[in-house]
């Protein structure tokens, strides 16, 4: 993991990070993934031209990043074995069979997001307002794909589908 923070003139803020992560649940083809992120903020209220008496603090934010999800059981990409006891007429025997299928291509679920925000402190910071717009897309969703019974298996852990989420958020805090 690496992270860089930089501030220029107390007004311009930059943060960049990268994380490389691995997990035993994923297949041999993709056991690790890299997750980058970058964010920029501009403290507009620190500029010389900013002179609005009722606004004490104003900051514009922009961020982009990728995050991962590994919410599956350990070794989910590997085939598992089950056992079965049976009697051959004279002694007990143990049979071994595949109870799940392997998926060597199983990979991290990834969520890419972008966020634009505005923070303001009004009336000597007695009112704090934050406005945000976000747009997130999750790909390679980790799911159990149902298989036809004729295969001899009920499901396999797979990366399926894509999910989008976007919207606005507003947070208002007051000191009365």
Coordinates of C-alpha atoms in Angstrom, one line a residue:
X1 CA 0.0 0.0 0.0
X2 CA 1.2 3.5 -0.8
X3 CA -0.3 6.9 -0.2
X4 CA 0.8 10.4 -1.1
X5 CA -0.7 13.6 0.4
X6 CA 0.3 17.0 -1.0
X7 CA -0.9 20.5 -0.1
X8 CA 0.0 23.6 -2.2
X9 CA -0.4 27.1 -0.6
X10 CA -2.9 25.7 1.9
X11 CA -5.6 25.8 -0.8
X12 CA -5.0 22.9 -3.2
X13 CA -5.0 19.4 -1.7
X14 CA -4.0 16.2 -3.6
X15 CA -4.2 12.6 -2.3
X16 CA -3.2 9.6 -4.3
X17 CA -3.1 6.0 -3.1
X18 CA -2.7 2.5 -4.4
X19 CA -3.3 -0.9 -2.8
X20 CA -2.3 -4.3 -4.0
X21 CA -4.2 -7.1 -2.3
X22 CA -4.3 -10.9 -2.5
X23 CA -6.7 -13.5 -1.1
X24 CA -6.8 -17.3 -1.1
X25 CA -10.4 -17.5 -2.3
X26 CA -9.5 -16.4 -5.8
X27 CA -8.4 -18.5 -8.7
X28 CA -4.9 -19.1 -9.9
X29 CA -5.3 -16.7 -12.8
X30 CA -6.2 -13.7 -10.6
X31 CA -5.2 -14.2 -7.0
X32 CA -4.3 -10.5 -6.6
X33 CA -5.7 -7.1 -7.6
X34 CA -4.6 -3.5 -7.6
X35 CA -6.9 -0.7 -6.4
X36 CA -5.9 2.9 -7.2
X37 CA -7.5 6.2 -6.0
X38 CA -6.9 9.9 -6.4
X39 CA -8.6 12.9 -4.9
X40 CA -8.3 16.7 -5.3
X41 CA -9.8 19.5 -3.2
X42 CA -9.8 23.2 -3.7
X43 CA -10.3 25.4 -0.6
X44 CA -12.0 28.3 -2.5
X45 CA -12.5 30.3 0.7
X46 CA -8.7 30.6 1.1
X47 CA -8.4 32.5 -2.3
X48 CA -7.8 36.2 -2.2
X49 CA -10.7 36.9 -4.5
X50 CA -13.2 35.1 -2.1
X51 CA -15.0 37.7 0.0
X52 CA -18.5 36.5 0.9
X53 CA -19.2 37.4 4.5
X54 CA -21.8 34.8 5.3
X55 CA -19.6 31.9 3.9
X56 CA -16.7 31.2 6.2
X57 CA -15.5 28.0 4.5
X58 CA -16.0 26.6 1.0
X59 CA -14.2 23.6 -0.4
X60 CA -14.8 21.8 -3.7
X61 CA -13.8 18.1 -3.9
X62 CA -13.3 15.6 -6.7
X63 CA -12.3 12.0 -6.2
X64 CA -12.0 8.8 -8.2
X65 CA -11.1 5.3 -7.0
X66 CA -11.5 1.6 -7.3
X67 CA -12.2 -0.7 -4.3
X68 CA -12.4 -4.5 -4.1
X69 CA -14.7 -7.0 -2.4
X70 CA -13.6 -10.4 -1.3
X71 CA -16.7 -11.4 0.7
X72 CA -16.6 -15.2 -0.2
X73 CA -15.3 -18.2 1.7
X74 CA -11.6 -19.1 1.7
X75 CA -10.5 -21.3 -1.3
X76 CA -13.8 -20.7 -3.1
X77 CA -12.1 -21.0 -6.5
X78 CA -10.9 -24.5 -5.7
X79 CA -12.7 -27.8 -6.2
X80 CA -13.6 -29.4 -2.9
X81 CA -13.8 -33.1 -2.1
X82 CA -16.4 -34.9 -0.1
X83 CA -16.4 -38.5 1.2
X84 CA -18.9 -41.3 1.3
X85 CA -18.8 -44.4 3.5
X86 CA -20.0 -47.6 1.8
X87 CA -19.9 -51.3 2.6
X88 CA -18.5 -53.7 0.0
X89 CA -19.9 -56.8 1.7
X90 CA -16.9 -57.5 4.0
X91 CA -15.6 -54.1 5.2
X92 CA -16.4 -50.4 5.3
X93 CA -14.8 -48.4 2.5
X94 CA -14.4 -44.7 1.9
X95 CA -15.2 -43.1 -1.4
X96 CA -14.0 -39.7 -2.4
X97 CA -15.8 -37.4 -4.9
X98 CA -15.8 -33.8 -6.1
X99 CA -18.4 -31.8 -4.1
X100 CA -17.8 -28.5 -5.9
X101 CA -16.3 -27.3 -9.2
X102 CA -13.2 -25.2 -9.4
X103 CA -13.1 -21.8 -11.1
X104 CA -9.5 -20.8 -11.8
X105 CA -10.7 -17.5 -13.3
X106 CA -12.5 -16.2 -10.2
X107 CA -11.5 -12.7 -9.5
X108 CA -12.1 -9.7 -7.1
X109 CA -15.4 -7.9 -7.3
X110 CA -14.5 -4.3 -8.2
X111 CA -16.3 -1.0 -7.5
X112 CA -15.2 2.1 -9.4
X113 CA -16.6 5.4 -8.1
X114 CA -16.4 9.1 -8.8
X115 CA -17.5 11.7 -6.3
X116 CA -18.0 15.5 -6.7
X117 CA -18.6 17.4 -3.5
X118 CA -19.0 20.9 -2.0
X119 CA -18.5 21.7 1.7
X120 CA -19.5 25.1 3.2
X121 CA -19.5 26.6 6.6
X122 CA -22.0 29.4 6.9
X123 CA -22.7 32.2 9.4
X124 CA -19.4 31.8 11.4
X125 CA -19.6 28.0 10.9
X126 CA -22.9 27.7 12.7
X127 CA -24.3 25.9 9.7
X128 CA -22.3 23.2 8.0
X129 CA -23.5 22.0 4.6
X130 CA -22.0 19.2 2.4
X131 CA -23.4 18.4 -1.0
X132 CA -22.2 15.3 -2.9
X133 CA -22.9 13.6 -6.3
X134 CA -21.6 10.0 -6.6
X135 CA -21.6 7.5 -9.4
X136 CA -20.4 3.9 -8.7
X137 CA -20.3 0.9 -10.9
X138 CA -19.6 -2.6 -9.5
X139 CA -18.3 -5.2 -11.9
X140 CA -17.4 -8.9 -11.6
X141 CA -20.1 -9.4 -8.9
X142 CA -19.3 -12.5 -6.7
X143 CA -22.2 -14.8 -6.9
X144 CA -23.2 -18.5 -6.8
X145 CA -24.3 -19.4 -10.3
X146 CA -26.9 -22.1 -10.3
X147 CA -26.0 -25.1 -12.5
X148 CA -28.3 -27.7 -14.1
X149 CA -28.7 -30.8 -12.0
X150 CA -27.5 -33.0 -14.8
X151 CA -23.9 -31.6 -14.2
X152 CA -23.9 -33.3 -10.8
X153 CA -23.3 -29.9 -9.1
X154 CA -25.8 -27.3 -7.7
X155 CA -23.7 -24.1 -8.2
X156 CA -20.3 -22.6 -8.8
X157 CA -18.9 -19.4 -7.4
X158 CA -18.5 -17.0 -10.4
X159 CA -18.1 -13.4 -11.4
X160 CA -21.4 -12.3 -12.9
X161 CA -23.0 -9.0 -13.8
X162 CA -22.7 -5.4 -13.2
X163 CA -24.4 -3.0 -10.8
X164 CA -24.7 0.8 -11.0
X165 CA -25.5 3.2 -8.2
X166 CA -25.6 7.0 -8.5
X167 CA -27.2 9.8 -6.6
X168 CA -27.0 13.0 -4.5
X169 CA -26.4 13.3 -0.8
X170 CA -26.8 16.3 1.4
X171 CA -25.7 16.7 5.0
X172 CA -26.7 19.6 7.1
X173 CA -25.4 20.2 10.6
X174 CA -26.2 23.2 12.8
X175 CA -25.0 24.7 16.0
X176 CA -28.0 26.3 17.6

